[in-house]
CSV table of C-alpha atoms and ligand atoms in Angstrom, one decimal:
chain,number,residue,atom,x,y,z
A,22,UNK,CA,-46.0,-21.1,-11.5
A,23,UNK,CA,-45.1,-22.4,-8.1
A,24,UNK,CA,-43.7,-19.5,-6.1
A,25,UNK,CA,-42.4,-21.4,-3.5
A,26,UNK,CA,-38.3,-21.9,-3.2
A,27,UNK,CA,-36.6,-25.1,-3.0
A,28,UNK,CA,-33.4,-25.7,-1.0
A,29,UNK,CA,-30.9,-25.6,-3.8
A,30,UNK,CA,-32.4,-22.3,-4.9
A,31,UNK,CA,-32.6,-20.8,-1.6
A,32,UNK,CA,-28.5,-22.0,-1.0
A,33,UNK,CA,-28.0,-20.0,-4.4
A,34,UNK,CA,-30.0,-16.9,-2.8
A,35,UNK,CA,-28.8,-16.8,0.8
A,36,UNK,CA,-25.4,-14.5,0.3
A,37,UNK,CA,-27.5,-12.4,-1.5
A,38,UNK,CA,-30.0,-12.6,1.3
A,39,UNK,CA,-27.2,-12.0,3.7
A,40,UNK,CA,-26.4,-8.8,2.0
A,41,UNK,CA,-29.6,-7.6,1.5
A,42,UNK,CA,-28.8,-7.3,-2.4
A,43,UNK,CA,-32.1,-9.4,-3.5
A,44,UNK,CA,-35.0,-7.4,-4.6
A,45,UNK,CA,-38.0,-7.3,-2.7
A,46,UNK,CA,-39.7,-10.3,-4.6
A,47,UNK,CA,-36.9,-12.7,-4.1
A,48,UNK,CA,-36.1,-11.7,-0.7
A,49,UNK,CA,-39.6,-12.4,0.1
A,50,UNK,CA,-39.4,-15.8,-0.9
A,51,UNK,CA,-36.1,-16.8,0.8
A,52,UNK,CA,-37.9,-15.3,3.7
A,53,UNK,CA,-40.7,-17.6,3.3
A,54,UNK,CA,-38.4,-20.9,2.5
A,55,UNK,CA,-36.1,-20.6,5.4
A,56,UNK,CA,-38.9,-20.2,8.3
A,57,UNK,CA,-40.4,-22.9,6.8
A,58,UNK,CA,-37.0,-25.2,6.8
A,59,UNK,CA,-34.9,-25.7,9.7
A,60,UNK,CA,-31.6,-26.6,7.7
A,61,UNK,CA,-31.5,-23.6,5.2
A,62,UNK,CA,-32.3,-21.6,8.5
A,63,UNK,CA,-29.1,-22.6,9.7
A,64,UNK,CA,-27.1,-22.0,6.8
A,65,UNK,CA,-28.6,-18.4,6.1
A,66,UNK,CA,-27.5,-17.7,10.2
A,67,UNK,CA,-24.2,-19.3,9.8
A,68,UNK,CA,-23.7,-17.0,6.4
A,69,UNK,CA,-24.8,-14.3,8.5
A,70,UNK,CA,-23.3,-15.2,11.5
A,71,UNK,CA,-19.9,-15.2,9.6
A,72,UNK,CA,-20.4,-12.4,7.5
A,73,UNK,CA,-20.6,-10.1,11.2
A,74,UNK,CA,-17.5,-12.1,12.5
A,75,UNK,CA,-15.4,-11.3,9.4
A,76,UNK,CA,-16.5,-7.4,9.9
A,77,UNK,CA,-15.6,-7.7,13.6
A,78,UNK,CA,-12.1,-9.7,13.0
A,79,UNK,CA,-10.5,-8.9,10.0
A,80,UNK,CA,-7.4,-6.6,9.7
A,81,UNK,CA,-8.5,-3.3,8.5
A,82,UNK,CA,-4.6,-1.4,7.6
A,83,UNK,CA,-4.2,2.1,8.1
A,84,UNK,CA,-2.1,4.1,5.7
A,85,UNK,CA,1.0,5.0,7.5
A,86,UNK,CA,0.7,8.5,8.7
A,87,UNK,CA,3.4,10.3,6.2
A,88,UNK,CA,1.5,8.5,2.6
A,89,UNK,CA,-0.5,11.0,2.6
A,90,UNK,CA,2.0,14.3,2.6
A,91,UNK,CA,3.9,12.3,0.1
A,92,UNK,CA,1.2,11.9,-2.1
A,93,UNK,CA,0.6,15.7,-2.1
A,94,UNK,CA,4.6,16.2,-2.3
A,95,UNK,CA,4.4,13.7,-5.6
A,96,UNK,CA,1.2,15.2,-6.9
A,97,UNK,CA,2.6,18.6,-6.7
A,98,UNK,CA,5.5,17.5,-8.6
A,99,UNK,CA,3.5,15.8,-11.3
A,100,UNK,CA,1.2,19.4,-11.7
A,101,UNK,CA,4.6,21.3,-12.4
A,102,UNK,CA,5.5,21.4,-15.7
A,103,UNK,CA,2.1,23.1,-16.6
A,104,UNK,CA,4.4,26.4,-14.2
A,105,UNK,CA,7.0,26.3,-17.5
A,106,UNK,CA,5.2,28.8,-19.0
A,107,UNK,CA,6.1,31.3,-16.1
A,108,UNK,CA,9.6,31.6,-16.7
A,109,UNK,CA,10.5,34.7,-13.9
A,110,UNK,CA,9.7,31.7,-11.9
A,111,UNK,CA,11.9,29.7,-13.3
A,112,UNK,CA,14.6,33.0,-12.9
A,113,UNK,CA,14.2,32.4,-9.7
A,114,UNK,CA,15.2,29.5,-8.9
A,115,UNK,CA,18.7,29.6,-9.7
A,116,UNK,CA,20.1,27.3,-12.5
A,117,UNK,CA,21.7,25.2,-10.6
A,118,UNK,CA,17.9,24.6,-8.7
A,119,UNK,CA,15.9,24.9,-11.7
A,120,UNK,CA,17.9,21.8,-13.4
A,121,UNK,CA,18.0,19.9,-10.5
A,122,UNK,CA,13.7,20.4,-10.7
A,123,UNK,CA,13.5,19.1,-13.6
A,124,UNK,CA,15.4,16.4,-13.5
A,125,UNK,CA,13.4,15.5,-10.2
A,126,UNK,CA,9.8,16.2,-11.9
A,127,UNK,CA,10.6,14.1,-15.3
A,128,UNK,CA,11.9,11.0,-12.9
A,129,UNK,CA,9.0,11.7,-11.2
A,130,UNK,CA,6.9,11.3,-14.0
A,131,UNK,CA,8.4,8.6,-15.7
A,132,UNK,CA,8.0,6.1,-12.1
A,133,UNK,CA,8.8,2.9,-12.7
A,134,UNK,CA,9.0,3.0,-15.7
A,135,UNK,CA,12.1,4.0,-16.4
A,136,UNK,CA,15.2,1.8,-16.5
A,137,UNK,CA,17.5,2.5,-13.3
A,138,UNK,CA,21.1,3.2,-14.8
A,139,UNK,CA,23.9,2.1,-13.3
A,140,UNK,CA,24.2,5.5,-10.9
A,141,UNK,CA,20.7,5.3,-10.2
A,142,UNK,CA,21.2,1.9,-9.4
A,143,UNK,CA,22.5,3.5,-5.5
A,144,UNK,CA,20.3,6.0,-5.4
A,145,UNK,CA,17.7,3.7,-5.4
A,146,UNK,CA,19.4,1.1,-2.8
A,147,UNK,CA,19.6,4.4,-0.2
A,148,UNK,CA,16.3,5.6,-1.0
A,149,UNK,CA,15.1,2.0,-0.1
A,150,UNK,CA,17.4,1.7,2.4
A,151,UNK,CA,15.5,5.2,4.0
A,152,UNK,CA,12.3,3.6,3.7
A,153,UNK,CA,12.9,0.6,5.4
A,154,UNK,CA,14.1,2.5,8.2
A,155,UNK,CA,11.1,4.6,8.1
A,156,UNK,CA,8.8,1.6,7.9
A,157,UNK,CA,10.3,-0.3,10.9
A,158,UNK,CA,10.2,3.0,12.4
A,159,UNK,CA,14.3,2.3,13.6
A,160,UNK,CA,15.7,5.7,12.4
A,161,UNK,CA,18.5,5.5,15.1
A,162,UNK,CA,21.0,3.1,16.5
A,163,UNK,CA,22.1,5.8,18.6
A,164,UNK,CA,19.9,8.6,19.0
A,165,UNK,CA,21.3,12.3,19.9
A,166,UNK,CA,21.5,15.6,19.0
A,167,UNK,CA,25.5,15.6,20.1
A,168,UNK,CA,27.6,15.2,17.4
A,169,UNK,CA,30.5,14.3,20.3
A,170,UNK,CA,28.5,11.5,21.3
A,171,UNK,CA,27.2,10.0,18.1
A,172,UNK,CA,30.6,10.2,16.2
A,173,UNK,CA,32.6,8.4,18.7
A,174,UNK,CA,29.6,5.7,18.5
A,175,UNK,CA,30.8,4.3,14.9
A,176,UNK,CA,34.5,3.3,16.0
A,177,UNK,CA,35.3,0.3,15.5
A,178,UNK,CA,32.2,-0.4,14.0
A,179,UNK,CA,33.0,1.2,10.5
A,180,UNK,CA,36.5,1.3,8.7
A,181,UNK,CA,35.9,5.2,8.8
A,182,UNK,CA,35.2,8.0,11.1
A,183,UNK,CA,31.6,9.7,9.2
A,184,UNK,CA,32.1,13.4,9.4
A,185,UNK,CA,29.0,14.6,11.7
A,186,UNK,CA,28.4,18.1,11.8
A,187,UNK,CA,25.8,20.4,13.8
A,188,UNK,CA,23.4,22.2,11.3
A,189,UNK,CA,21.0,22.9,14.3
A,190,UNK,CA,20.9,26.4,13.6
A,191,UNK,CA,20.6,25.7,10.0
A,192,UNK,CA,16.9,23.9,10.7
A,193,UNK,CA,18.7,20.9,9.9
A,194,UNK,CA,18.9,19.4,13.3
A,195,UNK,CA,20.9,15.9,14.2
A,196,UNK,CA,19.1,13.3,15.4
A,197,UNK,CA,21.2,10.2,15.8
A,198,UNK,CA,22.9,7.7,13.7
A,199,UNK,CA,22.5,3.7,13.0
A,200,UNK,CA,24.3,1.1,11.1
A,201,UNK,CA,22.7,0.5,7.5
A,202,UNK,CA,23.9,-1.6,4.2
A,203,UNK,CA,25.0,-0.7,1.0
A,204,UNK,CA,25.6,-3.4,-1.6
A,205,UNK,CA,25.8,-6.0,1.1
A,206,UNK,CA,28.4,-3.7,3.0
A,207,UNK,CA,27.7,-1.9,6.6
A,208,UNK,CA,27.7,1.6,6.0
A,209,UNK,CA,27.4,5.1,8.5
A,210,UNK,CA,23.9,6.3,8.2
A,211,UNK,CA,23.5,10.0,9.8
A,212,UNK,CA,20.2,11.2,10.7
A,213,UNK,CA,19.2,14.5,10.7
A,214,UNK,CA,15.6,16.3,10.7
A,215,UNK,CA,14.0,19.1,9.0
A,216,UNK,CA,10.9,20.1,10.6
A,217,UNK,CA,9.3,17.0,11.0
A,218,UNK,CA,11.0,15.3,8.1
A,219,UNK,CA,13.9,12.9,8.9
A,220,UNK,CA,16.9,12.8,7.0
A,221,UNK,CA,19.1,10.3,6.5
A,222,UNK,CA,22.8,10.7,5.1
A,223,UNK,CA,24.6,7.7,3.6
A,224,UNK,CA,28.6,7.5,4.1
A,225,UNK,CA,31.3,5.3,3.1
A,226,UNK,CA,34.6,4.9,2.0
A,227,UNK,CA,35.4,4.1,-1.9
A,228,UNK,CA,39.0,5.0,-2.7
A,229,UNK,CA,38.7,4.3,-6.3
A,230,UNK,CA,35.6,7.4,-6.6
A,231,UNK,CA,37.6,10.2,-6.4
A,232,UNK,CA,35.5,13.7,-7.0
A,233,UNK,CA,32.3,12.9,-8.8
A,234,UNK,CA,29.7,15.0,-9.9
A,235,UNK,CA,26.5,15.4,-7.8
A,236,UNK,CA,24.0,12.7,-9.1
A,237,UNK,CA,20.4,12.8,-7.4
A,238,UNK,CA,16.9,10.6,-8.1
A,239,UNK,CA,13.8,10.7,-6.9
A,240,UNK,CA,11.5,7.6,-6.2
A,241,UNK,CA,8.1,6.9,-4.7
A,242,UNK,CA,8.3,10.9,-3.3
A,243,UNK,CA,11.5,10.4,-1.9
A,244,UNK,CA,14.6,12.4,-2.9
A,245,UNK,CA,18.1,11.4,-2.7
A,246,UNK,CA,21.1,13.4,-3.7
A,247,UNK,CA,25.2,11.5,-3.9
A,248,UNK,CA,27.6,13.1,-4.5
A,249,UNK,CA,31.7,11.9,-3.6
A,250,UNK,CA,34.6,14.3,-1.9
A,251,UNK,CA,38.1,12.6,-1.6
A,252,UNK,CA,36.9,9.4,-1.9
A,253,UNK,CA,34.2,9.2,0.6
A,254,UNK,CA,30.6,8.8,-1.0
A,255,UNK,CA,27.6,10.8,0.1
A,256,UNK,CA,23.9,10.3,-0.2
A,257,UNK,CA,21.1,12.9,1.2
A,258,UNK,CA,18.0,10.8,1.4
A,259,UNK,CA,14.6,12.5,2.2
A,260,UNK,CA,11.2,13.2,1.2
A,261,UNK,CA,11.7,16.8,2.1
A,262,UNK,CA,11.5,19.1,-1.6
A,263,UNK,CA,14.7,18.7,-4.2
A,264,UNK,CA,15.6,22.5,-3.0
A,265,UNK,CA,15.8,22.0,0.5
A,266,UNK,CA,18.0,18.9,0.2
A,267,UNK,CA,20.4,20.4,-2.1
A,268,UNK,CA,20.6,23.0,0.5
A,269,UNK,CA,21.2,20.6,3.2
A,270,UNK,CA,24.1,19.3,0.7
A,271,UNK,CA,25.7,22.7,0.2
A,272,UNK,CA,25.9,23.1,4.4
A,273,UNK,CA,27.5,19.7,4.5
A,274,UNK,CA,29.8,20.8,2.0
A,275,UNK,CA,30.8,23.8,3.5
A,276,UNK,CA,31.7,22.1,6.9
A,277,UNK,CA,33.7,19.6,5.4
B,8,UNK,CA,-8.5,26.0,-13.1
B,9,UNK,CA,-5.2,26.2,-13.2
B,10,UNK,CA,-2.9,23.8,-12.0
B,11,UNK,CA,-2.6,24.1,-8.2
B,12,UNK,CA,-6.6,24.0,-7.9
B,13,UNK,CA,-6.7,20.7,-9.7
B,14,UNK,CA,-4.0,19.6,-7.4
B,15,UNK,CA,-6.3,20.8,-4.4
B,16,UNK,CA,-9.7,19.7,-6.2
B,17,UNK,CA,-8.0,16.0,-6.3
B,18,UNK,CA,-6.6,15.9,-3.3
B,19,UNK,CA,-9.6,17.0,-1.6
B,20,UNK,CA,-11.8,14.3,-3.3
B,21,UNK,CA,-9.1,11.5,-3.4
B,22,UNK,CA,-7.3,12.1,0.1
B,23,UNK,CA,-10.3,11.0,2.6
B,24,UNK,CA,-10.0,7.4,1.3
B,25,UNK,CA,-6.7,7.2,1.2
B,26,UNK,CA,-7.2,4.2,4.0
B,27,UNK,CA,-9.7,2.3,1.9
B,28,UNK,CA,-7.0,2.3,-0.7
B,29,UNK,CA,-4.2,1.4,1.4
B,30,UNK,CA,-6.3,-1.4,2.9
B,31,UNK,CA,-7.4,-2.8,-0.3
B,32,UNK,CA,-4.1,-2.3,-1.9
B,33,UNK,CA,-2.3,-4.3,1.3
B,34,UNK,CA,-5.0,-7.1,1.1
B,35,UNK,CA,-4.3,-7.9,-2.8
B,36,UNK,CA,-0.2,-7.2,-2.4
B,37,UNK,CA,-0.3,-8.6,1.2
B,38,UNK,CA,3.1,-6.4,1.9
B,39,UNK,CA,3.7,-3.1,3.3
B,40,UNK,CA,5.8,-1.4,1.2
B,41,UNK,CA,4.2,-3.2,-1.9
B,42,UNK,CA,0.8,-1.6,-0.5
B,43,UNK,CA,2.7,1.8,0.0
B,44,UNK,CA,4.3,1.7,-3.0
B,45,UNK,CA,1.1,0.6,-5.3
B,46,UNK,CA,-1.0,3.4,-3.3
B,47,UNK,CA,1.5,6.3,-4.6
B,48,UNK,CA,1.2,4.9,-8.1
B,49,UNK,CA,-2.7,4.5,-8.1
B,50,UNK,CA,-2.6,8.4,-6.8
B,51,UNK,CA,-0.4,9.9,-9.3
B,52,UNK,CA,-2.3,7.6,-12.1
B,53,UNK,CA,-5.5,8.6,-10.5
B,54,UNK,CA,-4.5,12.4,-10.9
B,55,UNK,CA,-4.0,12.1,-14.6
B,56,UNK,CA,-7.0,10.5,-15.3
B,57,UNK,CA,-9.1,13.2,-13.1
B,58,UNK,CA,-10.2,15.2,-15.8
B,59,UNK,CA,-11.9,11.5,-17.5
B,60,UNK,CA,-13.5,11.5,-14.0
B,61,UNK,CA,-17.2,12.2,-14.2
B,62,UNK,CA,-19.0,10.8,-11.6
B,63,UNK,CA,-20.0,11.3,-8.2
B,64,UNK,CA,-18.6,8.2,-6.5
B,65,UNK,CA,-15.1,9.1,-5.8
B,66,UNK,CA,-14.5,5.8,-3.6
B,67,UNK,CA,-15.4,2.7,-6.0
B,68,UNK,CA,-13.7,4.9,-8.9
B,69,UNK,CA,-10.2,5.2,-6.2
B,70,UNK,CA,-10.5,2.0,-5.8
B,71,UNK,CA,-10.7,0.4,-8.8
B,72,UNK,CA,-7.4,2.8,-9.9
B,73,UNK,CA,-5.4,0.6,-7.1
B,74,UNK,CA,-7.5,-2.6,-8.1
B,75,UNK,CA,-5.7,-2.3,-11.5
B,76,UNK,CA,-2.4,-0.9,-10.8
B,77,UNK,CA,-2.0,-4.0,-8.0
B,78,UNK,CA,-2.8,-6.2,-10.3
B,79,UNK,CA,-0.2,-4.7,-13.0
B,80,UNK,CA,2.3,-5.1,-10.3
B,81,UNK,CA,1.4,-8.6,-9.1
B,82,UNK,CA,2.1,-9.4,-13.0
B,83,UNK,CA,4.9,-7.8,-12.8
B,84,UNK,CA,6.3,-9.3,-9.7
B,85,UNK,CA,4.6,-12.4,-8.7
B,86,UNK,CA,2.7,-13.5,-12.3
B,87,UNK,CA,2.4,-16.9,-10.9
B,88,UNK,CA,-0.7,-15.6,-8.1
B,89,UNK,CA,-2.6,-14.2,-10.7
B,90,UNK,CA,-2.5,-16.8,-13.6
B,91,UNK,CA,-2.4,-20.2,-11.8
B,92,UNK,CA,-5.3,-18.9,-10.5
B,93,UNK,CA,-7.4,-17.8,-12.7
B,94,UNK,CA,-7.1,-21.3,-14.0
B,95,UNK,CA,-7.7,-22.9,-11.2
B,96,UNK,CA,-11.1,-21.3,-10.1
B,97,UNK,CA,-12.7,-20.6,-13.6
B,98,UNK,CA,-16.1,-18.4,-13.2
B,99,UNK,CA,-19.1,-20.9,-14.7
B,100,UNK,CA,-17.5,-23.9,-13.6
B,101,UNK,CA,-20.5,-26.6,-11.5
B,102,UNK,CA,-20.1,-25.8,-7.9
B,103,UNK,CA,-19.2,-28.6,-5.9
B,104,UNK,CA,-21.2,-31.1,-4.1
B,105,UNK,CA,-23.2,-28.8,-2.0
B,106,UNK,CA,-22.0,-28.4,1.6
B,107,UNK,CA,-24.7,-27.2,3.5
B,108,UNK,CA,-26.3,-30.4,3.8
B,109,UNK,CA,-23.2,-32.4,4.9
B,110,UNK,CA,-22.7,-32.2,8.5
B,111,UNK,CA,-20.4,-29.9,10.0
B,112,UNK,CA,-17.8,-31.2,12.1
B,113,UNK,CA,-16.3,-28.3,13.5
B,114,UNK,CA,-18.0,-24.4,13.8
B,115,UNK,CA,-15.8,-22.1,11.9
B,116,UNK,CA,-17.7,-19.0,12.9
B,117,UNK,CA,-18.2,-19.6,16.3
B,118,UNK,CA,-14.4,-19.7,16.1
B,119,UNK,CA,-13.8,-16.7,14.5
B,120,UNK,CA,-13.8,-14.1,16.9
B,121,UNK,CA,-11.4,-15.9,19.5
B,122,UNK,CA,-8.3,-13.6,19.9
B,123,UNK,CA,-6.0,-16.5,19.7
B,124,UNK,CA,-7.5,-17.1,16.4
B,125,UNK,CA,-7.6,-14.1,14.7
B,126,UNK,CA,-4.5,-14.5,13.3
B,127,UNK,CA,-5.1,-17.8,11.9
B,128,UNK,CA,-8.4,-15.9,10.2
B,129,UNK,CA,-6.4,-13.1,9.0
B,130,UNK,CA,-3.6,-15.7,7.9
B,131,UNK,CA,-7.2,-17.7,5.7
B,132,UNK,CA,-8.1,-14.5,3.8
B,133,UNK,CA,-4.4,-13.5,2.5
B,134,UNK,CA,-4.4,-17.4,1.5
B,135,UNK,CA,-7.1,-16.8,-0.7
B,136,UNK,CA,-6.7,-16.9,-4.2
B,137,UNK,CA,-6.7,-13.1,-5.5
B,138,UNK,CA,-9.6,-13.0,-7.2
B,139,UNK,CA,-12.1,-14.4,-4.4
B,140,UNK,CA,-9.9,-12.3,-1.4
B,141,UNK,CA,-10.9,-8.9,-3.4
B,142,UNK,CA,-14.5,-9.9,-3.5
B,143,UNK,CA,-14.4,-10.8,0.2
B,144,UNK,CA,-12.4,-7.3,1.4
B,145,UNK,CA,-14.6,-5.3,-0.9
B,146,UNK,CA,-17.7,-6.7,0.4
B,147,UNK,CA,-17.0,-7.1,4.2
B,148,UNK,CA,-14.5,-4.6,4.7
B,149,UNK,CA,-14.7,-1.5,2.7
B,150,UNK,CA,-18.8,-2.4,2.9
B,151,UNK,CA,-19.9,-1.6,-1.0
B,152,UNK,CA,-22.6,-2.8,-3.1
B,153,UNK,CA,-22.4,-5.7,-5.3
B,154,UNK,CA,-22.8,-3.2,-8.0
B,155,UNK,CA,-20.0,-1.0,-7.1
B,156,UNK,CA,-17.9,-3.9,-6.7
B,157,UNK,CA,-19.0,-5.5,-9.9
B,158,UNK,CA,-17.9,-1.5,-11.4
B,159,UNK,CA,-14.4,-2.2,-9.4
B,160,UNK,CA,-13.4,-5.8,-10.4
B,161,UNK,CA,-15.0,-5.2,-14.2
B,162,UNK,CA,-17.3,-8.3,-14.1
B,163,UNK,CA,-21.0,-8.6,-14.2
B,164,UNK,CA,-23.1,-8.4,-10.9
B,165,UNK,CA,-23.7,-12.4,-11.1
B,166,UNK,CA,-19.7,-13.2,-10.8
B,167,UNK,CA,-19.8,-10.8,-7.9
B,168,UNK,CA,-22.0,-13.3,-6.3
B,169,UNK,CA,-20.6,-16.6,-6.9
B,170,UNK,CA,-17.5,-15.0,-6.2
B,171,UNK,CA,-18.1,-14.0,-2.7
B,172,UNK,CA,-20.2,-17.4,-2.3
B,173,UNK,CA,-17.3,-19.2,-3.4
B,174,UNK,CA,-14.8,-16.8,-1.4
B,175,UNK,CA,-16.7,-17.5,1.6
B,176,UNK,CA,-16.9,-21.2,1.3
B,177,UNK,CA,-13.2,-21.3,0.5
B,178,UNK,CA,-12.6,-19.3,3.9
B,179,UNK,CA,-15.0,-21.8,5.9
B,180,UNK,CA,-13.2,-24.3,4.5
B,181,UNK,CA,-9.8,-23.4,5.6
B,182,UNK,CA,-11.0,-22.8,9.1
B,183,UNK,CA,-12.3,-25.6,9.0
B,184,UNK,CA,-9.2,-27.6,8.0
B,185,UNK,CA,-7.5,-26.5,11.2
B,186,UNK,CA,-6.4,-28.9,14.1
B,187,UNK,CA,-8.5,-28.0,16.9
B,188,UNK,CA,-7.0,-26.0,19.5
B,189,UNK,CA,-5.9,-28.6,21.8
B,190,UNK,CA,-3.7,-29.8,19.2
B,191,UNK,CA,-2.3,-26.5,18.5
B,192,UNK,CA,-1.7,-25.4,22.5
B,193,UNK,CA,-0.2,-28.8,23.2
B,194,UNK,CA,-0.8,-31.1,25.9
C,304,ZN,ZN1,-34.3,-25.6,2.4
């Protein structure tokens, strides 16, 4: 048997050459062909030659710098249930908490593939709405912790006057405020912070809403939380936990 | 173990390559929030199947998690990139006409590393059909063996090959297609 290599075997071998995946026998004999023949030589240094540039050039993407905390936020979610067995736990929470959890860990669970409802149907839109924001990293139209100097900002850009309110004290910090969409229409978006988590609260006018009952969702380890006073609808998005949101809620509440 | 330690064993086992994951999952979605959003699932799926998980490769065995569920959400999303094609580029099929012998007009890879051209690089390798751009990222970029990759993209070690052969060909080829740059700077 003729050890030797011809071209069109040594054109089959050369990636494999390039990426030292041959075994020692076969990488021998490419070796041997290509000193021996100028024109596979250049194709094994241009496959190598543009193996190094690809390394060198091409895009390597980071994972923005929150995925990771809400992956662990998600994944703490999804190991929950297992805690049902501990019901003082459960006590402790509260009811109104403790349903709210549930609800948050079994639409957690169930990601994409549930069917969004008609009310989840804005929940999602503010949750994406949130993101976007996030992504672009445009949080704030006008950013600052006054409430006298970020109210007056939304005249006569808005057919209403958002309530903002100063939960500073509260660890719920404001942070600004920008101009966001809805179903196609411009709505007040209010940003606040807890810790390092922005928050961003959704308001607009619907006359026809009346009082409706708290509705909340939770997507892609993001929370959201609606719920409507005299006709104005609210939406707490965040990826802070379902408790600390609802808690955010109730002080918004109570100011109102 | 109860529940929290899992939770902690994953995440201290999954979290370090949670940038190879985004990075694959960004080049086969080529979107950000797709990438994000495909990441979170390939996590949370990842954690469920943790107790299946036996080996001591964590990476290849992440990866091929987000491998799948990108692909279940190109399906979903954009079918038409994944079927048209599969058709198109069937594994087995003759090469072409060999192209090593032919002269080359222009030098792709001399090219390559020219700032004003890595876009237009970057732009060639999200053009690439699917199936040859996850071969090429694999490979070049997250730097496994053709037998992890073959574990990855669930085909034999000899498609891994003629897939990245083909891949790179496909990438020379579009480089090579492009006016030079006196055409594209204007007189
Ligand atoms: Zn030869």
């Amino acid at each position: 048997m003729n050890p030797g290599m011809d071209c069109k075997e040594a054109e089959e071998a050369v990636h494999g050459y390039v990426d030292g995946e041959l075994d020692r026998a076969a990488a021998a004999r490419v070796d041997a062909h290509i000193r021996g023949c100028a024109q596979c030589r250049r194709l094994y240094e241009r496959e190598r030659q543009m193996s190094a540039s690809l390394r060198q050039a091409a895009e390597r993407f980071t994972a923005p710098a929150d995925l990771g905390q809400r992956i662990g936020a998600a994944l703490e979610m999804a190991a929950k249930p297992a805690s049902r067995e501990h019901a003082v736990s459960w006590r402790q929470l509260g009811l109104a908490a403790s349903f709210l959890l549930v609800a948050v860990i079994s639409s957690a669970l169930t990601f994409r593939f549930s069917v969004p409802g008609e009310t989840d149907r804005q929940g999602e839109e503010v949750i994406s709405g949130h993101v976007r924001a996030l992504v672009a990293n445009h949080m704030t139209d006008v950013a600052s912790s006054d409430q006298h100097t970020v109210k007056p900002w939304f005249n006569g850009k808005l057919d209403l006057s958002p309530p903002v309110v100063d939960l500073a004290r509260e660890e719920f910090p404001l942070v600004g405020g920008r101009l966001d969409y809805v179903d196609g229409h411009p709505v007040a978006a209010l940003v606040y912070r807890h810790r390092q988590h922005p928050i961003t609260l959704y308001v607009w006018v619907d006359g026809s809403a009346g009082d409706g009952a708290a509705r909340h969702l939770s997507r892609r380890g993001y929370n959201a939380l609606g719920w409507t006073l005299k006709g104005t609808v609210f939406w707490a998005v965040s990826d802070i936990n379902a408790e600390d949101l609802q808690r955010f809620a109730e002080l918004l509440k109570s100011q109102a | 173990m109860s529940e929290q330690d899992r939770v902690k064993r994953f995440e201290r086992l999954a979290l370090p390559h949670l940038n190879d994951a985004y990075n694959l999952a960004r080049w086969l979605t080529r979107d950000a929030q797709d990438a994000d959003d495909v990441v979170q699932e390939a996590y949370l799926r990842a954690f469920r199947y943790f107790d299946g998980f036996k080996g001591d490769k964590a990476r290849p065995w992440l990866l091929s998690i987000v491998r799948r569920v990108a692909y279940d959400w190109l399906e979903r999303n954009r079918p038409s990139t994944v079927v048209r094609l599969d058709e198109a580029f069937r594994d087995g099929e003759p090469e072409p006409a060999s192209s090593s012998a032919a002269v080359q007009p222009l030098d792709p890879e001399a090219h390559l590393l020219r700032a004003t051209e890595l876009r237009e690089l970057n732009q060639a390798i999200a053009d690439l059909p699917t199936q040859f751009r996850e071969i090429l990222v694999l490979r070049e970029l997250h730097e496994l063996s053709y037998k992890d990759i073959a574990d990855i993209a669930a085909i034999p070690i000899g498609t891994v090959m003629s897939r990245l052969a083909r891949a790179r060909r496909l990438l020379k080829e579009a480089l090579t297609r492009r006016p030079p740059r006196e055409a594209i700077n204007g007189a």
